[in-house]
Short mmCIF file of C-alpha atoms in Angstrom, two decimals:
data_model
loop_
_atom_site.label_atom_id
_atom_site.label_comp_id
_atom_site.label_asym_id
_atom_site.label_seq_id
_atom_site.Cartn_x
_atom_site.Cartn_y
_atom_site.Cartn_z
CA UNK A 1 34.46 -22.68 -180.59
CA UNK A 2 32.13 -25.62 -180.15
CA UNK A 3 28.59 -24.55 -177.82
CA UNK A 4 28.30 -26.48 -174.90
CA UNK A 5 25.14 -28.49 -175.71
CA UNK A 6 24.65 -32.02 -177.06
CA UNK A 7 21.71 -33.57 -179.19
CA UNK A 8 21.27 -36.90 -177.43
CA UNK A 9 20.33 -35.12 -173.52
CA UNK A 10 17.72 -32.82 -176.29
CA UNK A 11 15.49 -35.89 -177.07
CA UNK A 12 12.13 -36.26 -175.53
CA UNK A 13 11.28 -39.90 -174.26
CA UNK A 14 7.95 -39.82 -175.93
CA UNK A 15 7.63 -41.19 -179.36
CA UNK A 16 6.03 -37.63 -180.98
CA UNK A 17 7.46 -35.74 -183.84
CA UNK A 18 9.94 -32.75 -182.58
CA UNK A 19 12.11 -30.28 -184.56
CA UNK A 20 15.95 -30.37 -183.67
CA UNK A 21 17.01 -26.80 -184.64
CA UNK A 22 20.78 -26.67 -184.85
CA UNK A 23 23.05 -23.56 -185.29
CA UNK A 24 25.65 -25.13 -188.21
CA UNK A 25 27.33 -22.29 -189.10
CA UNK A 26 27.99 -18.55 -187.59
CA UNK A 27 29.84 -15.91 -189.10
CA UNK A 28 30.62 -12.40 -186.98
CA UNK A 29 28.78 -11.38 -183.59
CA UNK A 30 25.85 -13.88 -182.88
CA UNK A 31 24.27 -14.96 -179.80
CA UNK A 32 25.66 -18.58 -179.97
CA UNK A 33 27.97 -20.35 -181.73
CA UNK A 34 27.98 -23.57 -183.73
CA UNK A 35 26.61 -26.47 -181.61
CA UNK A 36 23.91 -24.54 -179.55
CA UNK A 37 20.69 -26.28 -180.60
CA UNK A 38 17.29 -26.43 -179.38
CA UNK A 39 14.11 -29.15 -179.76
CA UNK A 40 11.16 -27.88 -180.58
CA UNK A 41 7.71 -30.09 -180.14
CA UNK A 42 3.90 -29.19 -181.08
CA UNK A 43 3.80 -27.99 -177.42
CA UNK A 44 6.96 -27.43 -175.69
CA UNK A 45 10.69 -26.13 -176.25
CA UNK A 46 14.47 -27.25 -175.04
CA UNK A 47 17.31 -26.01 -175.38
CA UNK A 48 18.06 -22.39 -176.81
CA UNK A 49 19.80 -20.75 -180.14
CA UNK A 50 20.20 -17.26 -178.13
CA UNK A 51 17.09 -16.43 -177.84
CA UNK A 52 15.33 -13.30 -179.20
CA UNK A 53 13.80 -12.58 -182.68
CA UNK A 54 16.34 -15.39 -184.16
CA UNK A 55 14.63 -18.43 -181.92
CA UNK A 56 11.36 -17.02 -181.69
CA UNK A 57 11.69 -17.13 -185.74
CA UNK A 58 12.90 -20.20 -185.70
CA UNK A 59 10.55 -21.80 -183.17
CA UNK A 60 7.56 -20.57 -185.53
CA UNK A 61 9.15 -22.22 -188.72
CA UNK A 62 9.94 -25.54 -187.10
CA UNK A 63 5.83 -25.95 -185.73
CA UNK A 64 5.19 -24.77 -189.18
CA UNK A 65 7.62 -27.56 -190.78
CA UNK A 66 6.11 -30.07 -188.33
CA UNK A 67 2.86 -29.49 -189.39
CA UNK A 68 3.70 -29.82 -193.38
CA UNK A 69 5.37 -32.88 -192.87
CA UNK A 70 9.05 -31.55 -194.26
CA UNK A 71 12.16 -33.14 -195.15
CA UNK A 72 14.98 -31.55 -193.42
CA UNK A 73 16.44 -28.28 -194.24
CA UNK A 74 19.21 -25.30 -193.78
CA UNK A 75 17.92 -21.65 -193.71
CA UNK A 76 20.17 -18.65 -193.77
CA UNK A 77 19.45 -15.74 -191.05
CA UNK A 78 21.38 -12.31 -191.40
CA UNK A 79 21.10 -10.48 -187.43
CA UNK A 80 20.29 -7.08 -188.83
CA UNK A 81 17.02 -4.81 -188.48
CA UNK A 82 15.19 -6.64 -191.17
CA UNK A 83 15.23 -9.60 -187.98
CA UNK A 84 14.81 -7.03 -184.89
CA UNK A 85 18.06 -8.34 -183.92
CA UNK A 86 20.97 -6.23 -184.69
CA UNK A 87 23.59 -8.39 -183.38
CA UNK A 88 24.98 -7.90 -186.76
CA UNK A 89 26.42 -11.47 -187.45
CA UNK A 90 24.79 -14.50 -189.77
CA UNK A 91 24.16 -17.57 -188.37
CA UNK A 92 23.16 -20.78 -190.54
CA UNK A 93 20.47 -23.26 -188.88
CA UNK A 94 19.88 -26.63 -189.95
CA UNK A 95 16.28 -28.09 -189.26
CA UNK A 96 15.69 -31.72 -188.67
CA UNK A 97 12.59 -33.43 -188.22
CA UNK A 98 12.28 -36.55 -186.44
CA UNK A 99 9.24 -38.67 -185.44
CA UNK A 100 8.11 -42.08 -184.05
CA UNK A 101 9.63 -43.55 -186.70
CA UNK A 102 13.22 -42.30 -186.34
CA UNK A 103 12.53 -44.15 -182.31
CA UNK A 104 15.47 -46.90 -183.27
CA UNK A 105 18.45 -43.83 -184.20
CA UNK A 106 17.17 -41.99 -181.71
CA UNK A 107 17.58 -44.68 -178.97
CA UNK A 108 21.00 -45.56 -180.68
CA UNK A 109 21.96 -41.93 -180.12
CA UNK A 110 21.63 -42.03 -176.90
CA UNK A 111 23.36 -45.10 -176.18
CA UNK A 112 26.27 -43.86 -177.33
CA UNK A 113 27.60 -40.53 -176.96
CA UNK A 114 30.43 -40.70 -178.66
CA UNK A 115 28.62 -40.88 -182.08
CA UNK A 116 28.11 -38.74 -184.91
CA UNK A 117 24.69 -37.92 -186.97
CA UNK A 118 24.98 -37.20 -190.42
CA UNK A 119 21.84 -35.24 -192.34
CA UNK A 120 21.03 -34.82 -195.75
CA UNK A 121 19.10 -31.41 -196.65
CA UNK A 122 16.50 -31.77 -198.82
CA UNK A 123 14.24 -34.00 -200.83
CA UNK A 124 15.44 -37.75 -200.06
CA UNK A 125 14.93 -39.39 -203.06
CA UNK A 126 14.61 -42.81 -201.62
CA UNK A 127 17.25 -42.62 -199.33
CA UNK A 128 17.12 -41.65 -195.62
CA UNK A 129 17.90 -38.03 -194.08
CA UNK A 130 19.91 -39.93 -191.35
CA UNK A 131 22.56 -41.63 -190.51
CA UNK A 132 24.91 -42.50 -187.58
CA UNK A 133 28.75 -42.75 -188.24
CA UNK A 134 31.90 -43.31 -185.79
CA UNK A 135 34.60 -40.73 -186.34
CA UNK A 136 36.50 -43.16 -188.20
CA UNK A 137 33.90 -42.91 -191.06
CA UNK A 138 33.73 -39.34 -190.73
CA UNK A 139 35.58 -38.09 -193.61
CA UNK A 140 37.89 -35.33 -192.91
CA UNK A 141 36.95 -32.06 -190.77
CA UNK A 142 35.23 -32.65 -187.75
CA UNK A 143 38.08 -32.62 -185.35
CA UNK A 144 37.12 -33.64 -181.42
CA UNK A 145 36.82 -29.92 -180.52
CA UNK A 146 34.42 -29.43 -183.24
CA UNK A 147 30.25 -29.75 -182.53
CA UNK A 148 29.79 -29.83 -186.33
CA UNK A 149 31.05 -30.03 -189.82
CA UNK A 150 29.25 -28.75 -193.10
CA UNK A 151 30.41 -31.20 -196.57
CA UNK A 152 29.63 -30.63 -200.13
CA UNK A 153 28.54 -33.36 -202.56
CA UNK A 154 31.90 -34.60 -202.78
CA UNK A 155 32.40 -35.03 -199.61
CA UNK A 156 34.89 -31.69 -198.94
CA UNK A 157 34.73 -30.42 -195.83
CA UNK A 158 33.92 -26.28 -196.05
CA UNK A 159 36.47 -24.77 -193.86
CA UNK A 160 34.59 -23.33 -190.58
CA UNK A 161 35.48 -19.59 -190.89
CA UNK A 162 34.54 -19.45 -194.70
CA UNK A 163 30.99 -18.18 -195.02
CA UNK A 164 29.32 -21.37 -197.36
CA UNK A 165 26.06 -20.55 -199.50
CA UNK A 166 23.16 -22.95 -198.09
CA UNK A 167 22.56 -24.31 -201.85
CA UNK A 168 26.20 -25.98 -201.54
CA UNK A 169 26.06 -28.18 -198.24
CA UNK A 170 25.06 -31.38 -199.28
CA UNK A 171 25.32 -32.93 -195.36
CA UNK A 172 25.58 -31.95 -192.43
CA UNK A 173 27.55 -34.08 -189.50
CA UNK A 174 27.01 -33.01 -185.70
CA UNK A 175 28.78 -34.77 -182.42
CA UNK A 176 25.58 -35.93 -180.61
CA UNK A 177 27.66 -35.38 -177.43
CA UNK A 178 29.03 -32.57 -175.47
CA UNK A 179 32.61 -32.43 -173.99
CA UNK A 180 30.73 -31.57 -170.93
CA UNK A 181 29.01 -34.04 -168.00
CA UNK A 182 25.05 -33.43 -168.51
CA UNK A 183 23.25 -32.14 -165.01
CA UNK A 184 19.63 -31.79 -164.81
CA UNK A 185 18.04 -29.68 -162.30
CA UNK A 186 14.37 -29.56 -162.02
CA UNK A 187 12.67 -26.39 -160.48
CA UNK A 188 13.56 -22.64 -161.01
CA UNK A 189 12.46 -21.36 -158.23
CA UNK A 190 14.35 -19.43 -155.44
CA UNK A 191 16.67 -22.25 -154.72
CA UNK A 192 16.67 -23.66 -158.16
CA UNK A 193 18.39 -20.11 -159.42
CA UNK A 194 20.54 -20.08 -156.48
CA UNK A 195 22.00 -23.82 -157.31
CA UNK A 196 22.32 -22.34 -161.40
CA UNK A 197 24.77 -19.25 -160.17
CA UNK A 198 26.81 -21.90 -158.73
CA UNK A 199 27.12 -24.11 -161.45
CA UNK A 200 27.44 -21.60 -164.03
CA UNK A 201 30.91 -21.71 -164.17
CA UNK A 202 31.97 -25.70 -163.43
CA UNK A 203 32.44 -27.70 -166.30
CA UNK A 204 29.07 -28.84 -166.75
CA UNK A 205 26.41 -29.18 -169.57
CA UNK A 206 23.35 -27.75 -166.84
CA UNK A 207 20.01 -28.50 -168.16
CA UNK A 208 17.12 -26.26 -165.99
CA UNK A 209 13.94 -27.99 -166.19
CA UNK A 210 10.25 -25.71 -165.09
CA UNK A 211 6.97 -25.98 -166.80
CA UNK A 212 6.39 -22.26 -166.21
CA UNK A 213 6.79 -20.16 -169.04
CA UNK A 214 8.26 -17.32 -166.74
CA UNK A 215 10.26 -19.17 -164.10
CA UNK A 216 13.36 -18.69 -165.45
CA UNK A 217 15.20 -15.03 -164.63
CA UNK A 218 16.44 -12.27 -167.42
CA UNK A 219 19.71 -12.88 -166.39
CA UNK A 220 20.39 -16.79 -166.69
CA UNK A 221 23.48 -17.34 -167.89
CA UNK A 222 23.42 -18.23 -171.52
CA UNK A 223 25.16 -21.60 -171.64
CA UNK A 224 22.74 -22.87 -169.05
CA UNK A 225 19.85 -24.61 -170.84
CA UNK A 226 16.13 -23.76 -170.38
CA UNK A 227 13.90 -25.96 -170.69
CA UNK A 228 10.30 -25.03 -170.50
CA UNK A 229 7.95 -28.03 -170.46
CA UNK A 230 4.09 -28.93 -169.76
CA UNK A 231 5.34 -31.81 -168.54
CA UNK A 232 9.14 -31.92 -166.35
CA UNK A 233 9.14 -35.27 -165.86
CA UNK A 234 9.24 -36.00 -170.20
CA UNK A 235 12.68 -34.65 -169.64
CA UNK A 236 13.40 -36.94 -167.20
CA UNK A 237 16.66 -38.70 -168.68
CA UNK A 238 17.81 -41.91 -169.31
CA UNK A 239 20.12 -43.43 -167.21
CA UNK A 240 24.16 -43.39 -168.21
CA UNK A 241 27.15 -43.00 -166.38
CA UNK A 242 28.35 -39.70 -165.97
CA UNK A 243 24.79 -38.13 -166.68
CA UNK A 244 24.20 -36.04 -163.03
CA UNK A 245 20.31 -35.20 -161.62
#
């Protein structure tokens, strides 16, 4: 089952580099599902993978990626005691580094939900990491239900419950949407967690915006995002119809 979160309401306004951190592929009991995804930036964090040692692993080798200036890349991570996380599931993560020069896709992304980013892993030889299709160009796979599809150099589509060697996906294609209107709420305090219980169940993608690193209580429920910021008002989004605040 697709998560509930979509890559365009992940993408800071400012023009720095950031890390989007994707789960692609999940195989037995994990914390979330293909689709979840987070942004990570030199000083902040959105979204969430599940949390624990998985994203707090993950979080470290994005900065460190940032820093080194990589090309974008998938990275296996088995949820058994050798990760303090004995969920006992797999999960495959795709990590995608964008910066001020990426500004023009980016703003394309998010003036159209309904599109679809395609990534090539790896060294780029020339060519760049990213692309955005339409569904029509999407060769066969990623069905509307579907947050992402995994493709080998052919172009084959690896079926979703099949567990797929990272050395084998040659791209990677992602809805940039979410099924699901965005909300925004800024402010965790008492009322703030009060407004989340309610929303928790409506049919709504719930972004929960507080630059405190503890605002946010144990209990949250998972599909509601977290976003912990210096600065709330970078998360501010851009105006489009059916995007709630």
């Amino acid at each position: 089952m697709a998560d509930r979160g979509a890559l365009i309401d992940l993408i800071p306004a400012s023009p720095s580099a950031f890390m989007l951190v994707s789960v692609v592929a999940a195989y037995g009991s994990v914390p979330r599902g293909p689709g979840a995804v987070m942004c990570v930036m030199p000083d902040g964090l959105s979204g969430t993978i599940g949390g624990g040692a998985l994203e707090y692993q993950a979080i470290q080798l994005a900065r460190d990626a940032l820093a080194a200036g990589a090309d974008p890349f998938l990275r296996d991570f088995a949820l058994g005691p050798k990760l303090d996380q004995c969920c006992g599931g797999r999960v495959t993560l795709l990590f995608d580094p964008f910066d001020a020069s990426d500004r023009p896709l980016l703003d394309a992304m998010a003036g159209d939900p309904q599109a679809l980013l395609q990534t090539h892993p790896g060294p780029s030889a020339g060519q760049p990491h990213h692309r955005l299709i339409t569904r029509s160009q999407c060769p066969d796979g990623l069905a509307a239900d579907r947050a992402v599809a995994l493709y080998d150099g052919a172009g084959r589509c690896f079926e979703p419950s099949m567990p797929v060697a990272v050395d084998d996906i040659a791209s990677v294609i992602q809805n940039c949407g979410s099924p699901y209107a965005p909300l925004y709420m800024f402010g965790a305090g008492h009322v703030g967690r009060a407004v989340a219980a309610v929303l928790a169940p409506l049919p709504f993608d719930v972004h929960w915006i507080d630059q405190r690193a503890d605002a946010f209580p144990a209990d949250a429920p998972p599909h509601i995002r977290q976003h912990r910021v210096p600065d709330p008002k970078a998360l501010w989004p851009r105006p489009r119809r059916g995007r709630f605040i």
